[in-house]
Coordinates of C-alpha atoms in Angstrom, one line a residue:
M6 CA -26.0 -21.6 -8.4
G7 CA -27.1 -21.8 -4.8
E8 CA -27.8 -18.6 -2.9
A9 CA -25.4 -19.7 -0.1
T10 CA -22.6 -19.8 -2.6
L11 CA -22.9 -16.2 -3.4
T12 CA -23.4 -15.0 0.2
P13 CA -21.0 -12.1 0.8
I14 CA -18.3 -13.1 3.3
A15 CA -19.1 -10.4 5.7
E16 CA -22.7 -11.8 6.0
L17 CA -21.8 -15.4 6.6
P18 CA -22.8 -16.4 10.1
A19 CA -20.1 -17.5 12.5
H20 CA -21.1 -21.1 12.5
E21 CA -20.8 -21.2 8.7
L22 CA -17.3 -19.7 8.8
R23 CA -16.3 -22.2 11.5
K24 CA -17.5 -25.1 9.3
I25 CA -15.6 -23.8 6.3
I26 CA -12.3 -23.4 8.3
V27 CA -12.6 -26.8 10.0
A28 CA -13.4 -28.5 6.7
A29 CA -10.5 -27.0 4.8
C30 CA -8.0 -27.4 7.7
A31 CA -9.0 -31.0 8.4
G32 CA -8.1 -32.0 4.8
T33 CA -4.9 -30.0 4.8
L34 CA -3.9 -31.4 8.2
I35 CA -4.2 -34.9 6.9
E36 CA -2.3 -34.1 3.7
W37 CA 0.5 -32.7 5.9
Y38 CA 0.4 -35.8 8.0
D39 CA 1.0 -37.8 4.9
F40 CA 4.0 -35.6 3.9
F41 CA 5.7 -35.6 7.4
V42 CA 5.2 -39.2 8.4
F43 CA 7.9 -40.1 5.9
G44 CA 10.4 -37.8 7.4
S45 CA 9.4 -38.7 11.0
L46 CA 10.3 -42.3 10.4
S47 CA 13.8 -41.7 9.1
S48 CA 15.7 -43.3 12.0
T49 CA 13.7 -46.5 11.7
T50 CA 13.4 -46.9 8.0
A51 CA 16.5 -45.4 6.4
S52 CA 18.4 -48.7 6.5
Q53 CA 15.3 -50.6 5.3
F54 CA 15.6 -49.0 1.8
Y55 CA 19.2 -47.8 1.5
K56 CA 22.5 -49.7 2.1
T57 CA 25.4 -47.4 1.8
G58 CA 27.7 -49.1 4.3
T59 CA 27.2 -46.9 7.3
P60 CA 24.2 -45.8 9.3
D61 CA 25.0 -42.1 8.7
G62 CA 25.2 -42.8 4.9
D63 CA 21.8 -44.6 5.0
L64 CA 20.3 -41.6 6.9
I65 CA 21.6 -39.2 4.3
A66 CA 20.3 -41.3 1.5
W67 CA 16.8 -41.4 3.2
L68 CA 16.8 -37.7 3.8
A69 CA 17.9 -37.2 0.1
A70 CA 14.9 -39.2 -1.0
Y71 CA 12.8 -37.1 1.4
A72 CA 14.2 -34.0 -0.2
V73 CA 13.2 -35.1 -3.7
G74 CA 9.6 -34.5 -2.6
F75 CA 10.4 -31.0 -1.7
L76 CA 12.2 -30.3 -4.9
F77 CA 9.0 -31.3 -6.9
R78 CA 6.7 -29.1 -4.7
P79 CA 7.3 -26.0 -6.9
F80 CA 6.3 -27.9 -10.0
G81 CA 3.1 -29.0 -8.3
A82 CA 2.5 -25.4 -7.3
V83 CA 2.7 -24.3 -11.0
V84 CA 0.5 -27.1 -12.3
F85 CA -2.2 -27.1 -9.6
G86 CA -2.0 -23.3 -9.2
Y87 CA -2.9 -23.0 -12.9
L88 CA -5.8 -25.4 -12.5
G89 CA -7.0 -23.7 -9.3
D90 CA -7.0 -20.2 -10.9
K91 CA -8.7 -21.6 -14.0
I92 CA -11.1 -24.3 -12.8
G93 CA -11.5 -23.5 -9.1
R94 CA -10.1 -24.0 -5.6
K95 CA -12.3 -26.9 -4.6
F96 CA -11.6 -29.3 -7.5
T97 CA -7.9 -28.8 -7.3
F98 CA -7.2 -29.4 -3.6
T99 CA -9.7 -32.3 -3.6
F100 CA -7.6 -33.9 -6.4
T101 CA -4.3 -33.2 -4.5
I102 CA -5.5 -35.0 -1.3
V103 CA -6.5 -38.2 -3.2
T104 CA -3.0 -38.2 -5.0
M105 CA -1.2 -37.7 -1.7
G106 CA -3.2 -40.4 0.0
V107 CA -2.6 -43.0 -2.5
S108 CA 1.2 -42.4 -2.8
T109 CA 1.5 -42.4 1.1
T110 CA -0.4 -45.7 1.4
L111 CA 1.8 -47.3 -1.3
C112 CA 4.9 -46.2 0.7
G113 CA 3.7 -48.5 3.5
C114 CA 3.3 -51.4 0.9
L115 CA 6.7 -51.2 -0.7
P116 CA 9.1 -54.1 -0.5
T117 CA 12.4 -53.2 1.1
Y118 CA 16.0 -53.4 0.0
A119 CA 16.2 -57.0 1.5
N120 CA 13.5 -58.0 -1.0
I121 CA 14.3 -56.2 -4.3
G122 CA 17.5 -54.4 -3.8
V123 CA 18.1 -50.9 -5.0
T124 CA 14.8 -50.9 -6.8
A125 CA 13.1 -50.3 -3.4
G126 CA 14.9 -47.0 -3.0
V127 CA 14.0 -46.0 -6.6
L128 CA 10.3 -46.8 -6.1
L129 CA 10.3 -44.8 -2.9
I130 CA 11.7 -41.8 -4.7
I131 CA 9.0 -42.1 -7.4
L132 CA 6.4 -42.0 -4.6
R133 CA 8.1 -39.0 -3.0
I134 CA 7.9 -37.2 -6.4
V135 CA 4.1 -37.8 -6.5
Q136 CA 3.8 -36.6 -2.9
G137 CA 5.8 -33.5 -3.7
L138 CA 3.6 -32.6 -6.7
A139 CA 0.4 -33.1 -4.6
I140 CA 1.5 -31.0 -1.6
G141 CA 2.6 -28.4 -4.1
G142 CA -0.9 -27.9 -5.0
E143 CA -2.4 -28.2 -1.5
Y144 CA -1.1 -25.2 0.5
G145 CA -1.9 -22.5 -2.1
G146 CA -5.4 -24.0 -2.6
A147 CA -6.3 -24.4 1.1
A148 CA -4.8 -21.0 2.1
T149 CA -6.6 -19.2 -0.7
Y150 CA -9.9 -21.0 0.0
I151 CA -9.8 -20.3 3.7
A152 CA -8.6 -16.7 3.2
E153 CA -11.4 -16.0 0.7
H154 CA -13.8 -16.9 3.5
C155 CA -11.7 -16.1 6.6
P156 CA -7.9 -16.3 7.2
Q157 CA -5.6 -18.1 9.6
H158 CA -4.6 -21.7 10.1
A159 CA -1.7 -23.8 11.4
T160 CA -2.2 -27.1 9.8
A161 CA 1.5 -28.0 8.9
T162 CA 2.6 -28.2 12.6
G163 CA -0.7 -30.0 13.3
G164 CA 0.2 -32.6 10.6
L165 CA 3.6 -33.1 12.1
C166 CA 2.0 -33.6 15.6
L167 CA -0.5 -36.2 14.1
S168 CA 2.3 -38.1 12.4
L169 CA 4.3 -38.3 15.7
I170 CA 1.2 -39.4 17.6
M171 CA 0.5 -42.3 15.2
I172 CA 4.2 -43.3 15.2
L173 CA 4.2 -43.4 19.1
I174 CA 1.0 -45.4 19.2
F175 CA 2.0 -48.1 16.8
R176 CA 5.5 -48.3 18.2
Q177 CA 4.3 -48.7 21.8
A178 CA 1.6 -51.2 20.9
L179 CA 3.9 -53.4 18.7
G180 CA 7.1 -53.4 20.7
T181 CA 10.6 -52.6 19.4
D182 CA 11.2 -55.8 17.3
N183 CA 7.9 -55.8 15.6
W184 CA 8.1 -52.1 15.0
T185 CA 11.5 -52.4 13.3
S186 CA 10.4 -55.4 11.3
F187 CA 7.0 -54.4 9.9
G188 CA 5.3 -52.0 12.3
W189 CA 6.7 -48.9 10.6
R190 CA 4.4 -49.6 7.7
F191 CA 1.2 -48.9 9.6
P192 CA 1.5 -45.1 9.9
F193 CA 1.7 -45.0 6.1
I194 CA -1.2 -47.4 5.6
F195 CA -3.3 -45.6 8.2
S196 CA -3.4 -42.7 5.7
V197 CA -6.2 -44.6 3.9
I198 CA -8.6 -43.9 6.7
L199 CA -7.6 -40.3 7.1
V200 CA -7.8 -39.5 3.4
A201 CA -11.3 -41.2 3.1
A202 CA -12.5 -38.9 5.9
A203 CA -10.8 -35.8 4.4
L204 CA -12.2 -36.6 0.9
Y205 CA -15.8 -36.9 2.3
I206 CA -15.3 -33.5 4.0
R207 CA -13.9 -31.8 0.9
L208 CA -16.6 -33.1 -1.4
K209 CA -19.2 -31.4 0.7
M210 CA -17.4 -28.0 0.5
K211 CA -18.6 -25.3 -1.9
E212 CA -16.4 -23.3 -4.2
S213 CA -14.9 -20.0 -3.0
P214 CA -17.4 -17.3 -3.4
I215 CA -14.8 -14.7 -4.4
F216 CA -13.5 -17.0 -7.2
I217 CA -17.1 -17.6 -8.4
E218 CA -17.9 -13.8 -8.5
A219 CA -14.6 -13.1 -10.3
K220 CA -15.3 -15.8 -12.8
E221 CA -18.8 -14.6 -13.5
A222 CA -17.6 -11.0 -13.8
G223 CA -15.0 -12.2 -16.3
K224 CA -12.1 -11.2 -14.0
T225 CA -10.2 -14.5 -14.1
T226 CA -7.1 -14.6 -16.3
K227 CA -6.7 -16.7 -19.5
N228 CA -3.3 -17.9 -18.4
P229 CA -2.4 -17.4 -14.7
I230 CA 1.2 -18.8 -15.3
I231 CA 2.0 -16.1 -17.9
E232 CA 0.2 -13.4 -15.8
S233 CA 2.1 -14.4 -12.7
F234 CA 5.6 -15.1 -13.9
V235 CA 5.9 -13.2 -17.2
R236 CA 4.2 -10.0 -16.5
P237 CA 7.0 -7.9 -14.8
Y238 CA 4.9 -6.2 -12.1
N239 CA 3.5 -9.4 -10.8
L240 CA 6.8 -11.3 -11.1
Y241 CA 8.4 -8.5 -9.0
Y242 CA 6.0 -9.4 -6.1
V243 CA 6.5 -13.1 -6.7
C244 CA 10.2 -12.6 -6.2
I245 CA 9.6 -10.4 -3.1
S246 CA 7.4 -13.1 -1.6
L247 CA 10.1 -15.7 -2.1
F248 CA 13.3 -13.8 -1.2
G249 CA 11.7 -11.5 1.3
A250 CA 9.4 -13.9 3.2
T251 CA 9.0 -17.6 2.4
M252 CA 12.6 -18.4 2.0
G253 CA 13.3 -17.4 5.6
Q254 CA 10.0 -18.9 6.8
G255 CA 11.0 -22.3 5.3
V256 CA 14.4 -22.6 7.0
V257 CA 13.0 -21.4 10.3
W258 CA 10.2 -24.0 10.2
Y259 CA 12.4 -27.0 9.2
T260 CA 15.3 -26.1 11.6
A261 CA 13.0 -25.6 14.6
Q262 CA 10.6 -28.6 14.1
F263 CA 12.1 -31.1 11.7
Y264 CA 15.9 -30.9 11.8
S265 CA 15.6 -30.8 15.6
L266 CA 14.0 -34.2 15.5
T267 CA 16.8 -35.5 13.2
F268 CA 19.5 -33.9 15.4
I269 CA 18.0 -35.3 18.7
Q270 CA 17.5 -38.8 17.3
S271 CA 20.5 -39.4 15.0
T272 CA 23.2 -37.1 16.4
L273 CA 22.4 -37.1 20.1
K274 CA 21.1 -40.7 20.0
T275 CA 18.2 -39.9 22.2
P276 CA 16.0 -43.0 22.9
L277 CA 13.4 -43.2 20.1
T278 CA 10.2 -42.7 22.3
D279 CA 11.8 -39.9 24.3
S280 CA 12.7 -38.1 21.0
Y281 CA 9.2 -38.3 19.5
L282 CA 7.6 -37.1 22.8
I283 CA 10.1 -34.2 23.0
I284 CA 9.1 -32.9 19.6
L285 CA 5.4 -33.8 19.9
I286 CA 4.9 -32.0 23.2
A287 CA 6.8 -29.0 22.1
C288 CA 4.9 -28.7 18.8
F289 CA 1.6 -29.3 20.5
L290 CA 2.2 -26.7 23.1
G291 CA 3.2 -24.3 20.3
L292 CA -0.1 -24.8 18.3
P293 CA -2.0 -22.0 20.1
G294 CA 0.8 -19.6 19.2
F295 CA -0.2 -19.7 15.5
V296 CA -3.7 -18.5 16.4
L297 CA -2.4 -15.9 18.8
V298 CA 0.1 -14.5 16.2
G299 CA -2.5 -14.6 13.5
Y300 CA -4.8 -12.6 15.7
L301 CA -2.1 -10.1 16.6
S302 CA -1.1 -9.7 12.9
D303 CA -4.7 -8.8 12.2
N304 CA -4.2 -5.8 14.4
Y305 CA -0.5 -4.8 14.1
G306 CA 0.5 -6.1 10.6
R307 CA 2.0 -9.1 9.1
K308 CA 5.5 -7.9 8.5
P309 CA 6.7 -7.2 12.1
F310 CA 5.9 -10.8 13.1
I311 CA 7.5 -12.4 10.0
L312 CA 10.6 -10.2 10.6
G313 CA 10.8 -11.2 14.2
G314 CA 10.6 -14.9 13.6
M315 CA 13.4 -14.8 11.0
L316 CA 15.6 -12.6 13.2
L317 CA 15.2 -14.8 16.3
G318 CA 15.9 -17.9 14.3
A319 CA 19.1 -16.4 12.7
V320 CA 20.3 -15.2 16.2
L321 CA 19.2 -18.0 18.4
F322 CA 19.3 -21.3 16.5
Y323 CA 22.9 -22.0 17.4
P324 CA 22.5 -21.3 21.1
C325 CA 19.3 -23.5 21.1
Y326 CA 21.2 -26.4 19.5
L327 CA 24.0 -26.0 22.0
G328 CA 21.4 -26.3 24.7
L329 CA 20.0 -29.5 23.2
N330 CA 23.5 -30.9 23.3
N331 CA 24.0 -29.9 26.9
F332 CA 21.0 -32.0 28.0
R333 CA 21.9 -35.0 25.7
P334 CA 21.5 -38.5 27.1
Y335 CA 25.0 -39.9 26.5
E336 CA 28.6 -38.8 26.7
N337 CA 30.2 -38.5 23.3
N338 CA 26.8 -39.2 21.8
V339 CA 27.4 -43.0 21.9
A340 CA 24.4 -44.8 23.0
N341 CA 24.9 -47.2 25.9
S342 CA 23.0 -48.2 29.1
S343 CA 24.4 -45.4 31.2
L344 CA 22.5 -42.1 30.9
R345 CA 24.2 -38.8 31.8
T346 CA 23.0 -37.2 35.0
N347 CA 22.4 -34.0 33.1
Y348 CA 20.1 -35.7 30.6
S349 CA 16.8 -33.9 30.6
P350 CA 14.0 -34.6 28.0
A351 CA 12.0 -31.9 29.7
M352 CA 14.7 -29.2 29.1
M353 CA 15.2 -30.5 25.5
G354 CA 11.4 -30.2 25.0
F355 CA 11.5 -26.6 26.4
I356 CA 14.3 -25.6 24.0
V357 CA 12.4 -27.0 21.0
W358 CA 9.2 -25.1 22.1
I359 CA 11.2 -22.0 22.2
M360 CA 12.2 -22.6 18.6
V361 CA 8.6 -23.4 17.8
C362 CA 7.8 -19.9 19.0
F363 CA 10.0 -18.6 16.2
V364 CA 7.9 -20.6 13.8
N365 CA 4.7 -19.1 15.3
L366 CA 6.0 -15.7 14.4
V367 CA 7.1 -16.3 10.9
Y368 CA 4.4 -18.9 9.9
G369 CA 1.3 -17.5 11.6
P370 CA 0.8 -14.5 9.4
M371 CA 2.3 -16.0 6.3
A372 CA -0.8 -17.3 4.6
A373 CA -2.6 -14.0 5.1
F374 CA 0.4 -12.1 3.8
L375 CA 0.6 -14.1 0.7
V376 CA -3.2 -14.0 -0.1
E377 CA -3.2 -10.3 0.5
L378 CA -0.3 -9.8 -1.9
F379 CA -2.0 -11.2 -5.0
P380 CA -5.4 -10.6 -6.8
T381 CA -8.0 -13.4 -7.1
S382 CA -7.3 -14.0 -10.8
I383 CA -3.7 -15.2 -10.1
R384 CA -3.7 -15.8 -6.3
Y385 CA -3.5 -19.6 -6.3
T386 CA -0.6 -19.7 -8.8
S387 CA 1.3 -16.7 -7.6
M388 CA 1.5 -17.6 -3.9
S389 CA 1.9 -21.3 -4.4
L390 CA 5.3 -21.2 -6.4
P391 CA 7.2 -18.9 -4.0
Y392 CA 5.8 -20.7 -1.0
H393 CA 7.0 -24.1 -2.2
I394 CA 10.4 -22.9 -3.4
G395 CA 10.9 -21.1 0.0
N396 CA 9.6 -24.0 2.1
G397 CA 10.3 -27.0 -0.3
V398 CA 13.7 -26.1 -1.6
F399 CA 15.3 -23.9 1.0
G400 CA 13.5 -25.2 4.0
G401 CA 13.0 -28.8 2.9
L402 CA 16.7 -29.3 2.1
V403 CA 17.8 -28.2 5.7
P404 CA 17.9 -31.7 7.1
V405 CA 19.9 -33.4 4.3
I406 CA 22.3 -30.4 3.9
A407 CA 22.8 -30.0 7.6
V408 CA 23.5 -33.7 8.2
T409 CA 25.8 -33.9 5.2
I410 CA 27.8 -30.9 6.4
A411 CA 28.0 -32.2 10.0
T412 CA 29.0 -35.6 8.9
N413 CA 31.8 -34.4 6.5
T414 CA 33.2 -31.8 8.9
G415 CA 32.8 -33.7 12.2
N416 CA 31.1 -30.6 13.6
I417 CA 27.6 -31.5 14.8
F418 CA 26.6 -27.9 14.7
G419 CA 28.1 -27.1 11.3
G420 CA 24.9 -27.7 9.4
L421 CA 23.2 -24.9 11.2
F422 CA 25.0 -22.2 9.2
F423 CA 22.9 -23.0 6.2
P424 CA 19.5 -22.1 7.7
I425 CA 21.0 -19.3 9.8
G426 CA 22.5 -17.6 6.7
I427 CA 19.3 -18.0 4.7
A428 CA 17.2 -16.6 7.6
A429 CA 19.5 -13.6 8.1
G430 CA 19.6 -12.8 4.4
C431 CA 15.9 -13.1 4.0
F432 CA 15.5 -10.8 7.0
L433 CA 17.6 -8.1 5.5
I434 CA 15.7 -8.3 2.1
A435 CA 12.4 -8.2 3.9
V436 CA 13.4 -5.1 5.9
A437 CA 14.3 -3.4 2.6
V438 CA 11.6 -4.4 0.2
T439 CA 8.8 -6.6 1.6
P440 CA 5.5 -4.6 1.9
E441 CA 3.0 -4.6 4.6
T442 CA -0.2 -6.2 3.3
L443 CA -2.6 -5.7 6.2
G444 CA -5.6 -3.8 5.1
A445 CA -5.6 -5.2 1.5
D446 CA -9.2 -5.8 0.2
I447 CA -8.7 -9.1 -1.6
M448 CA -12.1 -8.7 -3.3
K449 CA -11.1 -5.5 -5.0
M450 CA -7.4 -6.1 -5.9
D451 CA -6.5 -5.7 -9.5
A452 CA -2.8 -6.5 -9.5
A453 CA -0.2 -7.8 -7.1
G454 CA 0.7 -5.4 -4.3
R455 CA -2.4 -3.3 -4.8
K456 CA -4.4 -3.2 -1.5
G457 CA -7.6 -2.4 -3.4
E458 CA -8.8 0.5 -1.4
T459 CA -10.8 1.8 -4.4
P460 CA -12.7 -0.4 -6.8
A461 CA -10.6 -1.2 -9.9
A462 CA -9.6 2.4 -10.4
A463 CA -8.4 3.2 -13.9
N464 CA -5.5 5.1 -12.3
D465 CA -4.4 2.1 -10.5
L466 CA -4.3 0.0 -13.6
N467 CA -2.5 2.7 -15.6
E468 CA 0.1 2.8 -12.8
V469 CA 0.6 -1.0 -13.0
T470 CA 1.0 -0.9 -16.7
A471 CA 3.5 2.0 -16.5
V472 CA 5.5 -0.1 -14.0
D473 CA 5.5 -3.1 -16.3
E474 CA 6.8 -0.9 -19.1
Y475 CA 9.5 0.7 -16.9
I476 CA 10.7 -2.7 -15.6
V477 CA 10.9 -4.1 -19.2
A478 CA 12.7 -1.0 -20.4
K479 CA 15.3 -1.4 -17.6

């Protein structure tokens, strides 16, 4: 084993830490690109694969196919979390990026409904399932790997930005007709180049030193799934991380950055290029906020910022969407050649940026919070499942649930009550039970929720065992 592999984190030079963070984040950003390019193309490709009789029905079918990937993320979290805690972080998230890249590229090669009928939509769903399984293993692995060297990253929003950039480039270069006919395939196929670069980077990365030391010391668990989800003490903290953190984070993220794109494009009928630029610029300007909030959370704690993001989302999402509607391009949201005098892409972008600031607050400290909540032996597994249920199920279903509610009720804002209710409920739970994790020593933690101030103290372990027995008895 190389000496560099076992170098204590505190002794790693700054340039080595930067290389580790850039290498891990580059791969993760590309994997999020693969995941989000599918959703970003909804207005162009929905009717290419689904024919329900109405454009709204085609969109709902496409968003439902998109949602399938989210529903399978928790399964990927369990499978790859198990492998990550047993085999290692590097192998697992190297495998996930290859899986994601292959499935995304195949999305761009699929025949459409016009060629093979309903089979096209079925094949698309199968590829979405593979994508969901892959991304389910990605976040926990990358977040754990980076945090076991040095925390903080914001690659999900970066992946969304990258997907929007590629869509805009290909659409402008090919023109409207070619884009609608075949150009939409290129952002999917472009994934081959990105994944090849990411794979090269990841193969050069070394395994997490904390994981290696834990494995050599015999501190890894025989079955991280049982340890995480059967042992009552750890399961308690898994539930807290879901219902008191990631559930609210998920709906805030997808309402602010993804459903806003669907709302602007499909409900307000904003011109396609304008709509992509509105979201792209707002998200790009919001990227530094993740770093800023991460830095502040290192000094003032994770919980206050997470609570602030959920509360602001619950209170201000409705007014923000009213603002988007106020600056819409067309009267009665019917596209025609005459734009409203009040139409303002700049103001729409500003409103989306405000919502991205909510995401900064709730997402910026989240990786550090989850990493600090669980010990090395079960960290990958324990943080992955609640993250992907919170983001994949609660957050990922926001677009399809919101569009379905709005379509069936005739109220374009009706779908907002789902994410608003989830964010508000999660905020109340977090106030009551979610712990502050700042100050946790992730190298010394023996069980979930233990900050590890003292090295593996027998009293700590006895206390955890006593809590296990108490919970089981109750």
